[in-house]
XYZ file of C-alpha atoms in Angstrom:
172
model
C -40.521 40.128 7.480
C -37.743 37.520 7.879
C -37.891 36.296 4.303
C -37.443 39.641 2.413
C -34.073 40.332 5.030
C -33.333 36.402 4.239
C -33.698 37.165 0.392
C -31.869 40.733 -0.101
C -28.737 38.905 1.988
C -28.968 36.145 -0.498
C -29.460 38.284 -3.384
C -26.284 40.647 -2.723
C -24.272 37.318 -1.822
C -24.832 36.195 -5.060
C -24.938 39.246 -6.906
C -21.155 39.963 -5.420
C -20.000 36.227 -6.673
C -21.495 36.969 -10.081
C -19.096 39.680 -10.179
C -15.822 38.273 -8.912
C -16.269 35.474 -11.190
C -15.255 36.479 -14.754
C -12.375 38.509 -13.441
C -10.749 35.060 -11.857
C -11.569 32.907 -15.529
C -10.160 36.014 -17.620
C -6.218 35.866 -16.752
C -5.023 35.179 -20.460
C -2.197 37.325 -19.357
C 1.317 36.504 -16.719
C 0.205 37.089 -13.684
C 1.256 36.651 -10.020
C 4.491 35.782 -9.815
C 5.643 34.299 -6.640
C 9.369 33.524 -5.499
C 10.009 31.356 -2.354
C 11.888 32.060 0.055
C 11.602 35.849 -0.366
C 14.947 35.917 1.481
C 17.449 33.575 0.284
C 21.478 33.376 0.470
C 23.978 33.193 -2.639
C 23.963 29.430 -3.695
C 20.531 28.536 -2.300
C 17.277 27.391 -4.532
C 14.658 29.730 -5.721
C 11.674 28.472 -6.395
C 9.103 30.339 -8.936
C 5.651 29.936 -9.530
C 3.811 31.824 -12.243
C -0.549 32.099 -12.727
C -1.630 32.222 -15.942
C 1.647 30.934 -17.843
C -0.151 28.013 -19.501
C 2.591 27.037 -21.961
C 5.863 27.273 -19.481
C 8.613 30.315 -20.353
C 11.573 31.730 -18.655
C 12.589 33.345 -15.668
C 15.331 36.065 -15.508
C 17.210 38.051 -12.612
C 20.498 39.798 -12.019
C 20.778 36.788 -9.206
C 20.482 34.164 -11.357
C 20.591 32.425 -15.101
C 17.760 32.158 -16.756
C 15.563 29.464 -15.645
C 12.757 27.463 -17.576
C 9.187 27.146 -16.311
C 7.165 24.137 -16.599
C 3.325 24.481 -16.824
C 1.918 22.598 -13.795
C -0.995 19.885 -13.743
C -1.198 20.220 -17.809
C -0.793 23.831 -17.614
C -4.412 23.887 -18.412
C -5.698 25.445 -15.522
C -9.330 24.560 -13.851
C -10.626 24.230 -17.098
C -9.837 20.105 -17.264
C -9.575 18.363 -20.565
C -12.701 20.719 -22.100
C -10.118 22.848 -23.370
C -10.718 25.760 -22.268
C -7.968 28.795 -22.348
C -7.271 28.014 -18.121
C -5.241 30.169 -16.330
C -2.546 27.044 -15.525
C 0.715 28.062 -13.544
C 4.526 27.448 -14.903
C 7.393 26.491 -12.072
C 10.652 26.459 -12.209
C 13.970 26.312 -10.061
C 16.562 28.992 -10.017
C 19.897 28.482 -7.795
C 21.270 32.044 -6.639
C 24.632 32.902 -7.993
C 27.472 32.194 -5.729
C 28.446 36.023 -5.991
C 25.050 37.618 -5.478
C 25.187 40.955 -4.019
C 23.072 41.374 -1.000
C 19.629 42.871 -1.582
C 16.384 43.343 -3.490
C 15.872 42.135 -7.263
C 13.530 41.581 -9.340
C 11.685 38.509 -11.372
C 11.222 39.172 -15.226
C 8.991 36.662 -16.784
C 8.938 35.522 -20.164
C 5.321 33.887 -20.688
C 3.311 33.036 -22.925
C 4.423 35.707 -25.758
C 4.192 38.326 -22.818
C 7.042 39.553 -20.046
C 6.084 40.392 -16.992
C 8.306 41.969 -14.547
C 7.887 41.753 -10.623
C 9.906 44.234 -8.465
C 11.418 43.191 -5.406
C 10.844 40.060 -6.072
C 12.967 38.188 -3.434
C 15.871 39.338 -1.373
C 19.504 38.434 -1.150
C 21.046 37.927 2.443
C 24.836 38.479 3.123
C 26.838 35.222 3.252
C 29.094 33.857 6.559
C 32.814 34.095 6.357
C 33.459 31.084 8.256
C 36.731 30.141 9.734
C 37.723 34.268 10.773
C 35.050 34.356 13.554
C 35.892 37.998 14.441
C 39.489 36.813 16.272
C 42.375 38.755 15.448
C 45.490 37.391 14.830
C 47.990 39.963 17.071
C 46.579 38.975 20.087
C 46.361 40.723 23.379
C 48.245 44.415 23.252
C 49.748 45.195 26.232
C 47.455 47.772 26.600
C 44.459 45.145 27.100
C 46.582 42.932 29.310
C 47.000 46.351 32.060
C 43.649 47.046 31.724
C 42.361 43.526 32.067
C 44.768 43.228 35.071
C 43.332 46.625 36.856
C 40.116 45.323 36.717
C 40.293 42.270 37.655
C 42.290 44.040 41.683
C 39.829 46.365 42.227
C 37.883 43.614 41.831
C 39.166 41.625 44.491
C 39.880 45.144 46.608
C 36.518 45.675 46.602
C 35.766 42.639 47.658
C 38.354 42.318 50.420
C 36.503 46.088 52.094
C 32.836 44.423 51.522
C 33.895 41.132 53.707
C 36.021 43.106 56.401
C 32.958 45.340 56.724
C 30.340 42.831 56.637
C 32.990 40.929 59.397
C 33.021 44.252 61.737
C 29.497 44.524 61.959
C 28.567 41.267 63.725
C 30.989 41.943 66.289
C 28.630 45.058 67.322
């Protein structure tokens, strides 16, 4: 009885593996466009990786100039020197334009004579404007000074009243 169960489980595992293997080897078109980091500031470097791009290609977006994708590992993927089509990977580095507006951007890849777009592949975040830091050039207005002085005076009076009451309680 135990042998039958073990044989059934092993058979199911082999069948699942056999059905998924052809899908993994049959990648003939570019797939799986990856952009890292997925959130980047203007002027930053974005690494683009595309699976199934044996001979390299070009990546374009509104946030960077067209970027050349070069094959990684000879572009033969898992096939090695056996001459198979493989699912080679291509990679390139793009520099985000300094004037890129914050928001999500698509990446379009031309590879192996095919074109593929990944929507919202990465997001450009707004840059920091250093030097100003939220300060104003006019300084505190007379109203600001009056409000601040009133708050300090109220704190002094409140502290004095509290101190006098505590002092009176000790005498009793």
